[in-house]
């Protein structure tokens, strides 16, 4: 080769990163580089640097509006027909998160509170019930909130913390910062009295569980982004039971059997395990 | 705390949340800022279809222009555009850790997707030689060039310091998605010469931009 040798000032990785960003690497090298990216933060930093460095040229890409039909086609391709779009699938979303999230939080859950018990003379304070589940269902908790005593009872039906970690429960009201509700015991049931700021209407209360180092979350705050899973109003949609209508969610039924003080609800929402 | 207490960040129901109007307002009445785009991406990560729609409205012209520039075929560019937005929908949660500006992130996805399609098409020789006649010429218009110059700033200056054909090779790689073989052919130099040109040009660019 008559070409002059490459300058030693340009280390291989930096050069590879530039060529990767420009899509100049042959397919095999491209694949090798991409595999290295997963494991090498320094290489990812090189790629980010080159991406930003070359991004100045992006201004030369023209603005050309696509036909409006393209957007409609995209919508159909992604979300199907209007009828199907009306039925958001929480499980689909959770599955998506499971596939995509690489946040440090192994577990996240949400509670969609619902009125489990129609007003009855013997039970003046509403009782709310929901579940907290991890995306991959490796953790499953049943939660009951008694608005009369502000007591939140949790029953873990499945799952445990990873070795060396503990599960911490958080309550999030609206846009407020998460409030730690403490570390969950290893198994079985536990209960906590909700602090004042979280009481009142609990229908917009989100509960989340994170795994944290032994001793609790550093700085008293959860980290990572998986928690956001729990914010969807859709969860409420999925769990919504028509007021006064028949119990639609198996957890309601479960709770009614466990709560002897709700017999009045039974005739209106018969608890038939076979149904579930 | 990321994702929980971000100012102005309010996950919402995807179908009838009150922020539908807000998003529409952002994208139609007011200039969309990078912060707006960032916010839309964050909402998309939560499955917010209104935000997805708003992001599409705010960015599809740029991303379609990117596809067209590289693919030079409207029908194929339209298909790739859809693929791009599906990727954005699926990978929106990766943006936060990405470290680049949201438009750079989106254009990178668009550019890579268009180039990948171009290479696949080439491999199967599915595409004709002549591009759509209705497409803009591959070079920027004077106006676009002026905008590009002001926005691109440093890299444009640094490209201008390179010999014109070498700067042309860098632009060809980035803006037209040309491979080493394409570039060697276009500039009528041996493949290895083109490799050396490009690598040295990139090194010069890096040094120039670091100043």
Short mmCIF file of C-alpha atoms in Angstrom, two decimals:
data_model
loop_
_atom_site.label_atom_id
_atom_site.label_comp_id
_atom_site.label_asym_id
_atom_site.label_seq_id
_atom_site.Cartn_x
_atom_site.Cartn_y
_atom_site.Cartn_z
CA UNK A 1 0.00 0.00 0.00
CA UNK A 2 1.36 3.37 -0.94
CA UNK A 3 -0.91 5.19 1.45
CA UNK A 4 0.94 6.89 4.26
CA UNK A 5 0.50 5.19 7.61
CA UNK A 6 -2.22 6.45 9.86
CA UNK A 7 -1.22 8.91 12.47
CA UNK A 8 -0.61 7.29 15.83
CA UNK A 9 -2.49 10.25 17.32
CA UNK A 10 -5.74 8.65 16.38
CA UNK A 11 -6.22 5.62 18.61
CA UNK A 12 -7.98 2.70 17.08
CA UNK A 13 -11.07 2.93 19.23
CA UNK A 14 -11.62 6.56 18.55
CA UNK A 15 -11.24 5.94 14.85
CA UNK A 16 -13.54 2.95 15.02
CA UNK A 17 -16.11 5.00 16.92
CA UNK A 18 -16.06 7.69 14.23
CA UNK A 19 -16.45 5.14 11.48
CA UNK A 20 -19.18 3.41 13.42
CA UNK A 21 -21.11 6.64 13.81
CA UNK A 22 -20.77 7.31 10.09
CA UNK A 23 -21.84 3.75 9.30
CA UNK A 24 -18.61 3.13 7.43
CA UNK A 25 -17.59 -0.12 9.09
CA UNK A 26 -18.09 -3.33 7.13
CA UNK A 27 -20.90 -5.48 8.56
CA UNK A 28 -18.72 -7.86 10.55
CA UNK A 29 -16.71 -5.07 12.18
CA UNK A 30 -19.90 -3.14 12.77
CA UNK A 31 -21.39 -6.08 14.63
CA UNK A 32 -18.22 -6.63 16.65
CA UNK A 33 -18.10 -2.98 17.60
CA UNK A 34 -21.74 -2.96 18.61
CA UNK A 35 -21.20 -5.98 20.84
CA UNK A 36 -18.29 -4.19 22.53
CA UNK A 37 -20.47 -1.14 23.10
CA UNK A 38 -22.70 -3.08 25.45
CA UNK A 39 -19.82 -3.75 27.79
CA UNK A 40 -17.58 -0.73 27.36
CA UNK A 41 -18.78 2.62 28.67
CA UNK A 42 -15.64 4.34 27.39
CA UNK A 43 -16.49 3.22 23.89
CA UNK A 44 -20.04 4.45 24.27
CA UNK A 45 -18.64 7.80 25.33
CA UNK A 46 -16.54 7.90 22.16
CA UNK A 47 -19.61 7.17 20.09
CA UNK A 48 -21.59 9.89 21.88
CA UNK A 49 -18.75 12.34 21.30
CA UNK A 50 -18.60 11.62 17.60
CA UNK A 51 -22.36 11.69 17.28
CA UNK A 52 -22.45 15.13 18.81
CA UNK A 53 -19.41 16.30 16.88
CA UNK A 54 -20.86 15.33 13.53
CA UNK A 55 -24.40 16.38 14.43
CA UNK A 56 -23.64 19.89 13.25
CA UNK A 57 -24.02 18.58 9.71
CA UNK A 58 -27.57 17.43 10.49
CA UNK A 59 -28.70 20.99 9.88
CA UNK A 60 -28.13 20.26 6.19
CA UNK A 61 -30.84 17.62 6.18
CA UNK A 62 -33.83 19.42 4.72
CA UNK A 63 -37.27 19.69 6.31
CA UNK A 64 -39.70 17.90 4.03
CA UNK A 65 -43.13 17.17 5.45
CA UNK A 66 -44.32 13.63 4.76
CA UNK A 67 -47.82 13.07 3.40
CA UNK A 68 -50.43 13.00 6.15
CA UNK A 69 -51.38 9.50 5.02
CA UNK A 70 -48.02 8.31 6.28
CA UNK A 71 -48.93 9.20 9.84
CA UNK A 72 -52.30 7.46 9.59
CA UNK A 73 -50.59 4.38 8.22
CA UNK A 74 -48.10 4.50 11.05
CA UNK A 75 -50.85 4.76 13.62
CA UNK A 76 -52.66 1.78 12.18
CA UNK A 77 -49.45 -0.17 11.94
CA UNK A 78 -48.62 0.51 15.55
CA UNK A 79 -51.86 0.70 17.38
CA UNK A 80 -54.33 -1.00 15.11
CA UNK A 81 -57.83 0.25 14.66
CA UNK A 82 -59.56 2.78 16.81
CA UNK A 83 -61.50 0.06 18.60
CA UNK A 84 -58.34 -1.66 19.70
CA UNK A 85 -56.72 1.59 20.66
CA UNK A 86 -59.50 2.19 23.12
CA UNK A 87 -58.42 -0.80 25.10
CA UNK A 88 -54.97 -0.13 26.45
CA UNK A 89 -53.27 -3.22 27.63
CA UNK A 90 -51.39 -2.82 30.85
CA UNK A 91 -49.83 -6.19 30.37
CA UNK A 92 -48.55 -5.18 26.97
CA UNK A 93 -46.98 -2.10 28.44
CA UNK A 94 -45.46 -4.07 31.25
CA UNK A 95 -44.10 -6.58 28.80
CA UNK A 96 -42.57 -3.75 26.85
CA UNK A 97 -40.97 -2.37 29.94
CA UNK A 98 -39.69 -5.71 30.88
CA UNK A 99 -37.98 -6.01 27.55
CA UNK A 100 -36.56 -2.54 27.49
CA UNK A 101 -35.73 -1.37 30.92
CA UNK A 102 -32.24 -1.57 32.11
CA UNK A 103 -32.72 0.60 35.10
CA UNK A 104 -31.29 -0.45 38.37
CA UNK A 105 -34.62 -1.03 39.96
CA UNK A 106 -35.48 -4.62 39.69
CA UNK A 107 -38.97 -4.29 40.88
CA UNK A 108 -41.61 -1.77 40.43
CA UNK A 109 -45.22 -1.94 41.02
CA UNK A 110 -48.26 0.14 40.99
CA UNK A 111 -51.38 0.08 42.91
CA UNK A 112 -54.57 1.11 41.39
CA UNK A 113 -56.85 1.74 44.23
CA UNK A 114 -60.41 0.92 43.88
CA UNK A 115 -63.38 0.91 46.04
CA UNK A 116 -63.75 -2.65 47.08
CA UNK A 117 -66.69 -2.28 49.20
CA UNK A 118 -69.90 -0.51 48.37
CA UNK A 119 -71.24 1.67 51.15
CA UNK A 120 -72.82 -0.46 53.79
CA UNK A 121 -74.26 0.46 57.13
CA UNK A 122 -71.85 -1.72 59.04
CA UNK A 123 -68.75 -0.35 57.34
CA UNK A 124 -68.68 3.40 57.20
CA UNK A 125 -65.05 3.75 56.13
CA UNK A 126 -64.28 2.72 52.55
CA UNK A 127 -61.85 -0.06 52.01
CA UNK A 128 -59.49 -0.01 49.04
CA UNK A 129 -57.69 -2.88 47.52
CA UNK A 130 -55.17 -3.43 44.82
CA UNK A 131 -52.10 -5.33 43.81
CA UNK A 132 -48.48 -4.45 43.33
CA UNK A 133 -46.70 -6.51 40.77
CA UNK A 134 -43.28 -6.51 39.19
CA UNK A 135 -43.11 -6.35 35.42
CA UNK A 136 -42.08 -9.95 35.18
CA UNK A 137 -44.43 -10.92 37.99
CA UNK A 138 -41.51 -12.06 40.10
CA UNK A 139 -43.05 -10.11 42.91
CA UNK A 140 -46.68 -9.97 43.77
CA UNK A 141 -48.28 -8.19 46.65
CA UNK A 142 -51.79 -7.69 47.70
CA UNK A 143 -52.56 -4.38 49.33
CA UNK A 144 -55.55 -3.33 51.35
CA UNK A 145 -56.10 0.16 52.59
CA UNK A 146 -58.56 0.92 55.29
CA UNK A 147 -59.44 4.58 55.02
CA UNK A 148 -60.93 4.49 58.49
CA UNK A 149 -57.67 3.68 60.21
CA UNK A 150 -55.28 4.83 57.44
CA UNK A 151 -53.73 1.44 57.71
CA UNK A 152 -52.17 -0.15 54.68
CA UNK A 153 -51.84 -3.89 54.87
CA UNK A 154 -49.59 -5.77 52.53
CA UNK A 155 -49.53 -9.46 51.88
CA UNK A 156 -46.77 -10.78 49.75
CA UNK A 157 -48.06 -13.64 47.68
CA UNK A 158 -44.96 -14.21 45.64
CA UNK A 159 -41.36 -13.13 45.23
CA UNK A 160 -38.48 -11.98 47.37
CA UNK A 161 -35.70 -9.43 47.32
CA UNK A 162 -32.50 -10.25 45.45
CA UNK A 163 -29.66 -11.46 47.67
CA UNK A 164 -28.18 -8.67 49.74
CA UNK A 165 -31.04 -6.31 48.94
CA UNK A 166 -34.29 -5.43 50.60
CA UNK A 167 -37.58 -4.24 49.25
CA UNK A 168 -38.58 -0.70 50.06
CA UNK A 169 -42.10 0.57 49.65
CA UNK A 170 -42.80 4.08 48.39
CA UNK A 171 -45.95 6.12 48.25
CA UNK A 172 -46.29 8.79 45.60
CA UNK A 173 -49.10 11.26 45.67
CA UNK A 174 -49.60 13.21 42.49
CA UNK A 175 -46.44 15.05 41.53
CA UNK A 176 -44.94 14.95 44.97
CA UNK A 177 -41.71 13.28 45.81
CA UNK A 178 -41.99 9.64 46.79
CA UNK A 179 -42.37 9.02 50.48
CA UNK A 180 -40.69 6.00 51.92
CA UNK A 181 -43.11 3.71 53.68
CA UNK A 182 -40.41 1.49 54.97
CA UNK A 183 -38.72 -1.77 54.18
CA UNK A 184 -40.90 -4.81 53.70
CA UNK A 185 -40.32 -7.88 55.82
CA UNK A 186 -38.94 -10.92 54.07
CA UNK A 187 -42.22 -12.68 53.76
CA UNK A 188 -45.78 -12.70 54.81
CA UNK A 189 -47.93 -9.79 55.82
CA UNK A 190 -47.06 -6.40 57.11
CA UNK A 191 -48.85 -3.19 57.72
CA UNK A 192 -48.04 0.47 57.83
CA UNK A 193 -50.09 3.48 58.78
CA UNK A 194 -49.97 6.00 55.96
CA UNK A 195 -48.43 9.33 56.93
CA UNK A 196 -50.75 12.30 56.76
CA UNK A 197 -49.71 13.65 53.37
CA UNK A 198 -50.65 10.38 51.72
CA UNK A 199 -54.05 10.03 53.30
CA UNK A 200 -57.30 11.41 52.10
CA UNK A 201 -58.24 10.34 48.64
CA UNK A 202 -56.03 7.42 47.78
CA UNK A 203 -57.35 6.94 44.30
CA UNK A 204 -54.39 8.87 42.89
CA UNK A 205 -51.85 7.28 45.18
CA UNK A 206 -49.20 5.24 43.45
CA UNK A 207 -47.30 2.63 45.38
CA UNK A 208 -43.98 1.45 44.12
CA UNK A 209 -41.45 -1.04 45.32
CA UNK A 210 -37.76 -0.78 44.70
CA UNK A 211 -34.95 -3.01 45.71
CA UNK A 212 -32.42 -1.09 47.71
CA UNK A 213 -29.24 -1.93 49.57
CA UNK A 214 -29.61 -3.32 53.06
CA UNK A 215 -30.43 -0.41 55.31
CA UNK A 216 -32.65 1.41 52.87
CA UNK A 217 -32.32 3.75 49.94
CA UNK A 218 -29.33 6.09 49.93
CA UNK A 219 -30.39 9.66 50.69
CA UNK A 220 -33.93 8.57 51.30
CA UNK A 221 -34.76 8.78 47.63
CA UNK A 222 -35.41 6.10 45.08
CA UNK A 223 -33.17 6.15 42.04
CA UNK A 224 -33.67 4.99 38.51
CA UNK A 225 -36.58 5.36 36.18
CA UNK A 226 -38.56 2.17 36.31
CA UNK A 227 -40.78 3.64 38.97
CA UNK A 228 -42.49 5.65 36.33
CA UNK A 229 -44.17 2.50 35.15
CA UNK A 230 -46.55 2.87 37.95
CA UNK A 231 -47.89 6.24 37.02
CA UNK A 232 -50.24 5.30 34.23
CA UNK A 233 -53.85 6.24 34.67
CA UNK A 234 -54.43 3.23 32.52
CA UNK A 235 -53.88 1.05 35.48
CA UNK A 236 -56.85 2.66 37.02
CA UNK A 237 -58.77 2.06 33.85
CA UNK A 238 -57.94 -1.57 33.92
CA UNK A 239 -59.00 -2.01 37.47
CA UNK A 240 -62.02 0.17 37.47
CA UNK A 241 -65.10 -1.39 38.82
CA UNK A 242 -68.43 0.14 38.15
CA UNK A 243 -69.73 1.67 41.29
CA UNK A 244 -72.41 -0.49 42.72
CA UNK A 245 -71.89 -3.06 40.01
CA UNK A 246 -70.65 -6.58 40.43
CA UNK A 247 -67.12 -7.12 41.56
CA UNK A 248 -64.97 -7.26 38.48
CA UNK A 249 -61.61 -7.94 39.94
CA UNK A 250 -60.53 -11.15 41.63
CA UNK A 251 -58.75 -9.22 44.32
CA UNK A 252 -61.92 -7.69 45.52
CA UNK A 253 -63.32 -11.09 46.04
CA UNK A 254 -60.27 -12.26 47.86
CA UNK A 255 -60.42 -9.33 50.17
CA UNK A 256 -64.02 -9.77 50.96
CA UNK A 257 -63.42 -13.23 52.13
CA UNK A 258 -60.59 -12.10 54.30
CA UNK A 259 -62.39 -9.15 55.76
CA UNK A 260 -65.15 -10.37 57.99
CA UNK A 261 -66.42 -6.89 58.53
CA UNK A 262 -67.73 -6.57 55.00
CA UNK A 263 -70.54 -9.09 54.88
CA UNK A 264 -72.98 -6.51 53.65
CA UNK A 265 -71.22 -6.39 50.33
CA UNK A 266 -71.51 -10.08 49.70
CA UNK A 267 -75.07 -10.20 48.42
CA UNK A 268 -74.40 -7.47 45.88
CA UNK A 269 -71.07 -8.82 44.71
CA UNK A 270 -71.11 -12.52 45.28
CA UNK A 271 -67.72 -13.97 45.78
CA UNK A 272 -67.52 -16.99 43.62
CA UNK A 273 -64.00 -18.37 43.34
CA UNK A 274 -64.99 -20.33 40.28
CA UNK A 275 -65.54 -17.11 38.47
CA UNK A 276 -61.94 -16.23 38.93
CA UNK B 1 -35.51 10.58 41.62
CA UNK B 2 -35.20 10.80 37.89
CA UNK B 3 -38.54 10.44 36.27
CA UNK B 4 -40.52 11.19 39.36
CA UNK B 5 -40.05 14.79 40.22
CA UNK B 6 -39.02 16.39 36.96
CA UNK B 7 -40.48 19.84 36.64
CA UNK B 8 -43.35 19.93 34.25
CA UNK B 9 -43.30 16.23 33.84
CA UNK B 10 -46.67 14.70 34.38
CA UNK B 11 -47.42 11.28 33.03
CA UNK B 12 -50.93 11.15 31.80
CA UNK B 13 -53.51 8.88 30.42
CA UNK B 14 -52.76 8.20 26.82
CA UNK B 15 -56.22 8.71 25.48
CA UNK B 16 -58.08 11.43 27.15
CA UNK B 17 -55.62 13.16 29.39
CA UNK B 18 -55.90 16.89 29.73
CA UNK B 19 -52.45 17.37 28.31
CA UNK B 20 -53.62 16.59 24.80
CA UNK B 21 -54.45 20.24 24.31
CA UNK B 22 -51.20 21.31 25.86
CA UNK B 23 -49.18 19.14 23.55
CA UNK B 24 -51.11 20.28 20.50
CA UNK B 25 -50.54 23.85 21.51
CA UNK B 26 -46.84 23.25 21.88
CA UNK B 27 -46.51 21.80 18.46
CA UNK B 28 -48.73 24.10 16.48
CA UNK B 29 -48.81 27.51 18.07
CA UNK B 30 -45.49 27.82 19.72
CA UNK B 31 -42.10 26.90 18.43
CA UNK B 32 -41.15 23.51 19.72
CA UNK B 33 -38.05 23.72 21.82
CA UNK B 34 -35.58 20.98 22.51
CA UNK B 35 -36.99 20.87 26.03
CA UNK B 36 -40.44 20.22 24.56
CA UNK B 37 -39.06 17.39 22.46
CA UNK B 38 -37.32 15.98 25.48
CA UNK B 39 -40.54 16.12 27.44
CA UNK B 40 -42.42 14.37 24.65
CA UNK B 41 -39.84 11.59 24.57
CA UNK B 42 -40.14 11.19 28.34
CA UNK B 43 -43.91 10.88 28.02
CA UNK B 44 -43.57 8.43 25.16
CA UNK B 45 -41.43 6.28 27.41
CA UNK B 46 -44.55 5.96 29.55
CA UNK B 47 -46.67 5.00 26.60
CA UNK B 48 -48.31 8.37 26.07
CA UNK B 49 -49.74 8.28 22.56
CA UNK B 50 -50.67 11.95 22.56
CA UNK B 51 -47.04 12.81 23.15
CA UNK B 52 -46.08 10.40 20.40
CA UNK B 53 -48.42 12.11 18.01
CA UNK B 54 -47.08 15.52 19.02
CA UNK B 55 -43.51 14.37 18.58
CA UNK B 56 -44.36 13.08 15.13
CA UNK B 57 -45.90 16.39 14.17
CA UNK B 58 -42.95 18.33 15.49
CA UNK B 59 -40.18 16.24 14.01
CA UNK B 60 -41.40 14.21 11.04
CA UNK B 61 -40.42 16.82 8.45
CA UNK B 62 -36.83 16.78 9.61
CA UNK B 63 -36.68 13.01 9.85
CA UNK B 64 -38.41 12.55 6.50
CA UNK B 65 -35.99 15.02 4.93
CA UNK B 66 -33.17 12.96 6.40
CA UNK B 67 -34.57 9.75 4.92
CA UNK B 68 -35.17 11.31 1.54
CA UNK B 69 -31.70 12.74 1.36
CA UNK B 70 -30.22 9.31 1.96
CA UNK B 71 -32.72 7.07 0.18
CA UNK B 72 -33.73 9.38 -2.68
CA UNK B 73 -36.98 7.47 -3.09
CA UNK B 74 -40.17 8.81 -1.61
CA UNK B 75 -42.04 5.53 -1.15
CA UNK B 76 -39.12 3.85 0.55
CA UNK B 77 -38.46 6.93 2.68
CA UNK B 78 -42.09 6.88 3.81
CA UNK B 79 -41.78 3.29 4.88
CA UNK B 80 -38.52 3.90 6.69
CA UNK B 81 -40.06 6.93 8.42
CA UNK B 82 -42.66 4.65 9.94
CA UNK B 83 -40.00 2.23 11.08
CA UNK B 84 -38.14 5.12 12.68
CA UNK B 85 -41.12 6.22 14.74
CA UNK B 86 -41.78 2.66 15.80
CA UNK B 87 -38.21 2.54 17.07
CA UNK B 88 -38.71 5.83 18.89
CA UNK B 89 -41.83 4.42 20.53
CA UNK B 90 -40.02 1.31 21.63
CA UNK B 91 -36.78 2.89 22.74
CA UNK B 92 -37.89 6.21 24.17
CA UNK B 93 -36.84 5.07 27.62
CA UNK B 94 -33.28 4.77 26.43
CA UNK B 95 -33.05 8.41 25.54
CA UNK B 96 -32.45 9.69 29.06
CA UNK B 97 -29.17 7.88 29.39
CA UNK B 98 -28.09 8.70 25.88
CA UNK B 99 -26.42 12.03 26.60
CA UNK B 100 -27.07 13.71 23.26
CA UNK B 101 -29.62 16.34 22.35
CA UNK B 102 -33.07 14.96 21.60
CA UNK B 103 -32.99 16.05 17.95
CA UNK B 104 -29.56 14.52 17.49
CA UNK B 105 -30.90 11.33 18.99
CA UNK B 106 -33.88 11.29 16.65
CA UNK B 107 -31.87 12.19 13.56
CA UNK B 108 -29.32 9.53 14.43
CA UNK B 109 -32.08 6.94 14.55
CA UNK B 110 -33.43 8.26 11.25
CA UNK B 111 -30.08 8.38 9.54
CA UNK B 112 -29.04 4.92 10.70
CA UNK B 113 -32.38 3.43 9.72
CA UNK B 114 -32.23 5.02 6.28
CA UNK B 115 -28.66 3.89 5.71
CA UNK B 116 -29.45 0.37 6.85
CA UNK B 117 -32.34 0.25 4.42
CA UNK B 118 -30.20 1.69 1.65
CA UNK B 119 -27.57 -0.99 2.17
CA UNK B 120 -30.16 -3.75 2.27
CA UNK B 121 -31.71 -2.48 -0.92
CA UNK B 122 -28.33 -2.32 -2.57
CA UNK B 123 -27.61 -5.84 -1.47
CA UNK B 124 -30.74 -7.08 -3.17
CA UNK B 125 -30.47 -4.61 -6.06
CA UNK B 126 -34.10 -3.75 -5.56
CA UNK B 127 -33.72 -0.08 -6.32
CA UNK B 128 -33.38 1.54 -9.72
CA UNK B 129 -30.50 3.79 -10.56
CA UNK B 130 -32.50 6.95 -11.06
CA UNK B 131 -33.84 8.80 -8.06
CA UNK B 132 -37.29 10.35 -7.86
CA UNK B 133 -37.39 13.39 -10.08
CA UNK B 134 -39.40 15.37 -7.57
CA UNK B 135 -36.78 15.23 -4.93
CA UNK B 136 -34.72 18.21 -3.98
CA UNK B 137 -31.21 18.21 -5.28
CA UNK B 138 -28.86 16.52 -2.89
CA UNK B 139 -27.06 19.74 -2.07
CA UNK B 140 -28.63 22.23 0.30
CA UNK B 141 -30.43 25.27 -1.08
CA UNK B 142 -28.70 28.57 -0.32
CA UNK B 143 -31.17 29.16 2.46
CA UNK B 144 -30.69 25.73 3.95
CA UNK B 145 -26.96 26.16 3.66
CA UNK B 146 -27.18 29.43 5.55
CA UNK B 147 -29.27 27.88 8.29
CA UNK B 148 -27.01 24.89 8.41
CA UNK B 149 -24.01 27.16 8.67
CA UNK B 150 -25.38 29.10 11.59
CA UNK B 151 -26.65 26.03 13.41
CA UNK B 152 -23.80 23.78 12.62
CA UNK B 153 -21.28 26.39 13.57
CA UNK B 154 -18.04 24.81 14.41
CA UNK B 155 -18.09 21.76 12.23
CA UNK B 156 -18.87 23.82 9.15
CA UNK B 157 -15.90 26.04 9.82
CA UNK B 158 -13.73 23.02 10.36
CA UNK B 159 -14.97 21.27 7.23
CA UNK B 160 -14.10 24.42 5.32
CA UNK B 161 -10.54 24.04 6.49
CA UNK B 162 -10.28 20.65 4.83
CA UNK B 163 -9.49 20.25 1.17
CA UNK B 164 -12.80 20.49 -0.67
CA UNK B 165 -12.85 16.91 -1.93
CA UNK B 166 -12.07 15.56 1.53
CA UNK B 167 -14.75 17.68 3.12
CA UNK B 168 -17.03 16.41 0.36
CA UNK B 169 -16.21 12.84 1.33
CA UNK B 170 -17.10 13.48 4.97
CA UNK B 171 -20.36 15.11 3.94
CA UNK B 172 -21.08 12.25 1.56
CA UNK B 173 -20.63 9.75 4.36
CA UNK B 174 -22.74 11.64 6.86
CA UNK B 175 -25.42 13.23 4.73
CA UNK B 176 -25.81 10.72 1.91
CA UNK B 177 -24.89 7.62 3.86
CA UNK B 178 -22.22 6.66 1.35
CA UNK B 179 -19.92 3.76 2.10
CA UNK B 180 -16.18 3.74 1.53
CA UNK B 181 -16.77 1.99 -1.78
CA UNK B 182 -19.35 4.60 -2.84
CA UNK B 183 -17.03 7.41 -1.88
CA UNK B 184 -14.05 5.87 -3.62
CA UNK B 185 -16.10 5.56 -6.77
CA UNK B 186 -17.50 9.07 -6.52
CA UNK B 187 -14.11 10.63 -6.00
CA UNK B 188 -12.35 8.22 -8.36
CA UNK B 189 -9.71 7.15 -5.88
CA UNK B 190 -8.71 3.68 -4.66
CA UNK B 191 -10.65 2.34 -1.70
CA UNK B 192 -7.70 2.48 0.67
CA UNK B 193 -6.95 6.03 -0.33
CA UNK B 194 -10.52 6.95 0.53
CA UNK B 195 -10.16 5.24 3.90
CA UNK B 196 -7.08 7.25 4.64
CA UNK B 197 -8.75 10.46 3.48
CA UNK B 198 -11.69 9.90 5.71
CA UNK B 199 -9.76 8.88 8.78
CA UNK B 200 -7.39 11.80 8.48
CA UNK B 201 -10.22 14.19 7.80
CA UNK B 202 -12.04 12.98 10.88
CA UNK B 203 -8.93 13.39 12.95
CA UNK B 204 -8.47 16.93 11.62
CA UNK B 205 -12.10 17.69 12.37
CA UNK B 206 -11.75 16.49 15.90
CA UNK B 207 -8.66 18.57 16.48
CA UNK B 208 -10.19 21.62 14.84
CA UNK B 209 -13.41 21.32 16.82
CA UNK B 210 -11.54 20.91 20.08
CA UNK B 211 -10.00 24.34 19.65
#
